[in-house]
mmCIF file of C-alpha atoms in Angstrom:
data_model
loop_
_atom_site.group_PDB
_atom_site.id
_atom_site.type_symbol
_atom_site.label_atom_id
_atom_site.label_comp_id
_atom_site.label_asym_id
_atom_site.label_seq_id
_atom_site.Cartn_x
_atom_site.Cartn_y
_atom_site.Cartn_z
ATOM 1 C CA MET T 29 26.780 10.374 -2.051
ATOM 2 C CA ASP T 30 27.788 9.271 -5.912
ATOM 3 C CA ARG T 31 29.395 5.978 -5.280
ATOM 4 C CA ILE T 32 29.399 2.987 -3.174
ATOM 5 C CA ASN T 33 32.900 1.055 -2.816
ATOM 6 C CA VAL T 34 32.612 -2.437 -0.971
ATOM 7 C CA ILE T 35 35.180 -4.526 0.471
ATOM 8 C CA GLN T 36 35.466 -7.893 -1.278
ATOM 9 C CA THR T 37 36.072 -10.123 1.696
ATOM 10 C CA VAL T 38 32.792 -8.170 2.946
ATOM 11 C CA LEU T 39 30.834 -8.676 -0.689
ATOM 12 C CA ASN T 40 32.043 -12.791 -0.219
ATOM 13 C CA ALA T 41 30.941 -13.172 2.888
ATOM 14 C CA ILE T 42 27.324 -11.381 2.492
ATOM 15 C CA GLY T 43 27.277 -13.618 -0.904
ATOM 16 C CA ASP T 44 28.112 -16.765 1.078
ATOM 17 C CA HIS T 45 24.927 -15.833 4.039
ATOM 18 C CA ALA T 46 22.819 -15.152 0.756
ATOM 19 C CA CYS T 47 23.667 -18.659 -0.687
ATOM 20 C CA ALA T 48 23.057 -20.561 2.584
ATOM 21 C CA ASP T 49 19.817 -19.009 3.406
ATOM 22 C CA HIS T 50 18.644 -20.094 -0.590
ATOM 23 C CA PRO T 51 15.787 -20.194 -1.079
ATOM 24 C CA ALA T 52 14.731 -17.506 1.158
ATOM 25 C CA GLU T 53 16.065 -14.076 1.143
ATOM 26 C CA ALA T 54 18.749 -13.352 2.988
ATOM 27 C CA CYS T 55 19.477 -10.080 4.618
ATOM 28 C CA GLY T 56 21.672 -7.912 7.312
ATOM 29 C CA LEU T 57 23.098 -4.407 7.564
ATOM 30 C CA LEU T 58 25.577 -2.834 6.400
ATOM 31 C CA ILE T 59 28.532 -1.103 8.071
ATOM 32 C CA GLY T 60 30.735 1.659 6.895
ATOM 33 C CA PRO T 61 32.529 4.962 7.956
ATOM 34 C CA GLU T 62 30.143 7.791 9.020
ATOM 35 C CA ASN T 63 31.079 10.218 6.752
ATOM 36 C CA PRO T 64 31.428 9.326 3.180
ATOM 37 C CA LYS T 65 35.035 10.552 1.307
ATOM 38 C CA ASP T 66 34.875 12.249 -1.716
ATOM 39 C CA GLY T 67 31.352 11.385 -2.261
ATOM 40 C CA ILE T 68 31.905 7.808 -2.073
ATOM 41 C CA GLN T 69 30.587 5.626 0.569
ATOM 42 C CA LEU T 70 33.011 2.623 1.531
ATOM 43 C CA ILE T 71 31.032 -0.281 2.957
ATOM 44 C CA ASP T 72 33.932 -2.325 4.936
ATOM 45 C CA GLY T 73 31.537 -4.617 7.276
ATOM 46 C CA PHE T 74 28.220 -6.195 7.971
ATOM 47 C CA VAL T 75 25.794 -7.542 10.371
ATOM 48 C CA PRO T 76 24.010 -10.677 9.210
ATOM 49 C CA SER T 77 20.212 -10.478 10.661
ATOM 50 C CA PRO T 78 17.729 -13.382 10.887
ATOM 51 C CA ASN T 79 14.963 -12.678 8.192
ATOM 52 C CA ASN T 80 11.821 -12.197 10.510
ATOM 53 C CA ALA T 81 9.531 -11.990 7.505
ATOM 54 C CA GLU T 82 6.555 -13.784 7.380
ATOM 55 C CA GLY T 83 6.183 -16.986 5.456
ATOM 56 C CA ALA T 84 10.110 -17.948 5.653
ATOM 57 C CA GLY T 85 11.014 -14.915 3.441
ATOM 58 C CA ILE T 86 10.779 -16.684 -0.037
ATOM 59 C CA ASP T 87 9.800 -13.082 -1.433
ATOM 60 C CA ARG T 88 10.160 -10.843 1.357
ATOM 61 C CA PHE T 89 12.869 -9.729 4.254
ATOM 62 C CA GLU T 90 12.631 -8.123 7.492
ATOM 63 C CA ILE T 91 15.699 -7.200 9.704
ATOM 64 C CA ASP T 92 15.496 -8.179 13.189
ATOM 65 C CA PRO T 93 14.630 -4.278 14.791
ATOM 66 C CA GLY T 94 16.661 -5.117 17.754
ATOM 67 C CA LEU T 95 19.477 -6.049 15.981
ATOM 68 C CA HIS T 96 19.699 -2.853 14.093
ATOM 69 C CA LEU T 97 18.951 -0.781 17.088
ATOM 70 C CA ARG T 98 21.986 -2.798 18.821
ATOM 71 C CA THR T 99 24.215 -2.202 16.063
ATOM 72 C CA ARG T 100 23.569 1.341 15.873
ATOM 73 C CA ARG T 101 24.381 1.672 19.882
ATOM 74 C CA GLU T 102 27.798 -0.364 19.842
ATOM 75 C CA LEU T 103 29.269 1.475 16.773
ATOM 76 C CA ARG T 104 27.962 4.836 18.262
ATOM 77 C CA GLY T 105 31.264 7.015 19.026
ATOM 78 C CA THR T 106 33.440 4.908 16.887
ATOM 79 C CA GLY T 107 33.256 7.057 13.474
ATOM 80 C CA ARG T 108 31.235 4.102 11.823
ATOM 81 C CA THR T 109 27.579 3.388 11.524
ATOM 82 C CA VAL T 110 24.926 1.578 9.728
ATOM 83 C CA VAL T 111 24.946 3.112 6.123
ATOM 84 C CA GLY T 112 22.725 0.672 4.755
ATOM 85 C CA LEU T 113 21.490 -3.050 4.344
ATOM 86 C CA TYR T 114 21.600 -5.718 1.959
ATOM 87 C CA HIS T 115 18.949 -8.628 0.971
ATOM 88 C CA SER T 116 19.633 -11.137 -1.697
ATOM 89 C CA HIS T 117 16.583 -11.980 -4.652
ATOM 90 C CA PRO T 118 16.431 -15.690 -5.107
ATOM 91 C CA ASN T 119 15.212 -15.088 -8.442
ATOM 92 C CA GLY T 120 18.522 -14.086 -9.856
ATOM 93 C CA SER T 121 17.478 -10.725 -10.335
ATOM 94 C CA ALA T 122 19.472 -7.299 -8.894
ATOM 95 C CA LEU T 123 16.527 -5.082 -9.902
ATOM 96 C CA ALA T 124 14.712 -3.428 -6.849
ATOM 97 C CA SER T 125 10.903 -4.655 -6.894
ATOM 98 C CA ALA T 126 7.926 -2.620 -5.839
ATOM 99 C CA VAL T 127 8.302 -4.015 -2.636
ATOM 100 C CA ASP T 128 11.752 -3.123 -1.990
ATOM 101 C CA GLU T 129 10.512 0.850 -3.636
ATOM 102 C CA ALA T 130 7.948 0.457 -0.400
ATOM 103 C CA GLY T 131 10.453 -0.270 1.857
ATOM 104 C CA ALA T 132 13.504 2.013 1.375
ATOM 105 C CA ARG T 133 10.919 4.786 1.522
ATOM 106 C CA LEU T 134 10.746 4.041 5.237
ATOM 107 C CA GLU T 135 14.649 4.916 5.612
ATOM 108 C CA PRO T 136 15.517 7.327 3.116
ATOM 109 C CA GLY T 137 18.910 7.944 2.703
ATOM 110 C CA LEU T 138 20.262 4.135 3.326
ATOM 111 C CA ILE T 139 22.339 2.216 0.716
ATOM 112 C CA TRP T 140 20.221 -0.812 -0.542
ATOM 113 C CA LEU T 141 22.251 -3.599 -1.795
ATOM 114 C CA ILE T 142 20.623 -6.132 -3.625
ATOM 115 C CA LEU T 143 22.510 -9.678 -4.593
ATOM 116 C CA PRO T 144 20.881 -11.465 -7.054
ATOM 117 C CA ILE T 145 21.304 -15.456 -6.427
ATOM 118 C CA LYS T 146 21.359 -18.097 -9.272
ATOM 119 C CA PHE T 147 20.777 -21.804 -8.764
ATOM 120 C CA ALA T 148 21.726 -23.996 -11.625
ATOM 121 C CA GLY T 149 21.329 -27.855 -10.749
ATOM 122 C CA SER T 150 22.954 -28.524 -7.871
ATOM 123 C CA THR T 151 25.218 -25.211 -7.685
ATOM 124 C CA ILE T 152 24.065 -21.771 -5.853
ATOM 125 C CA ALA T 153 25.957 -18.697 -6.572
ATOM 126 C CA ALA T 154 25.905 -15.032 -5.765
ATOM 127 C CA GLY T 155 25.739 -12.865 -9.187
ATOM 128 C CA PHE T 156 26.842 -9.561 -9.166
ATOM 129 C CA PRO T 157 24.980 -6.824 -6.842
ATOM 130 C CA ALA T 158 23.393 -3.778 -7.513
ATOM 131 C CA ALA T 159 23.114 -0.395 -5.213
ATOM 132 C CA TYR T 160 20.810 1.698 -4.681
ATOM 133 C CA LEU T 161 20.111 4.640 -2.477
ATOM 134 C CA ALA T 162 16.670 5.048 -0.552
ATOM 135 C CA GLY T 163 14.780 7.974 -1.172
ATOM 136 C CA ARG T 164 11.084 9.701 -0.215
ATOM 137 C CA GLN T 165 9.983 8.863 -3.395
ATOM 138 C CA LYS T 166 12.162 6.443 -5.748
ATOM 139 C CA MET T 167 15.382 4.200 -5.346
ATOM 140 C CA ARG T 168 18.099 5.892 -7.217
ATOM 141 C CA PRO T 169 20.901 3.368 -8.866
ATOM 142 C CA LEU T 170 24.457 3.949 -7.640
ATOM 143 C CA PRO T 171 27.818 2.940 -9.186
ATOM 144 C CA LEU T 172 29.200 0.163 -7.255
ATOM 145 C CA ASP T 173 33.130 -0.325 -6.965
ATOM 146 C CA ILE T 174 34.589 -3.432 -5.475
ATOM 147 C CA SER T 175 38.024 -3.333 -4.133
ATOM 148 C CA GLU T 176 40.344 -4.936 -1.911
ATOM 149 C CA ALA T 177 40.556 -3.689 2.048
ATOM 150 C CA ALA T 178 44.280 -2.853 1.902
ATOM 151 C CA ALA T 179 43.493 0.367 -0.678
ATOM 152 C CA HIS T 180 41.215 1.839 2.253
ATOM 153 C CA ARG T 181 42.734 1.166 5.457
ATOM 154 C CA GLU T 182 44.398 4.307 6.953
#
């Protein structure tokens, strides 16, 4: 996989989730076709998860494992699957942390979408996300494109 393409409405909804959960980290699953096309993995769906991390998830996240299993089962045979996960960084950074790097080693091959959240006065806004491919040793940054849904429907 060489690139990631996320549908704008999906990214907007993930941003809304992250802003609503601020100052805790928001998290969830990324959904797309099982097989990337021309080296590009499309993300055209998501499933928000409660953050099960201890300490209210201020600087940690844990996706509900039951939700993860149920989602994979529901998608079985549809040509779609869980292609990755997302979480927010309430500190405003889209850089993968050491904790992210350690977690990514548990499920190599998954996309990690990190959404920075900025707080200015009374406004909370989602910034531009960064995408990574989880590896056994290190996460690899991937180019991220954002597009309208109509361009990817067949």
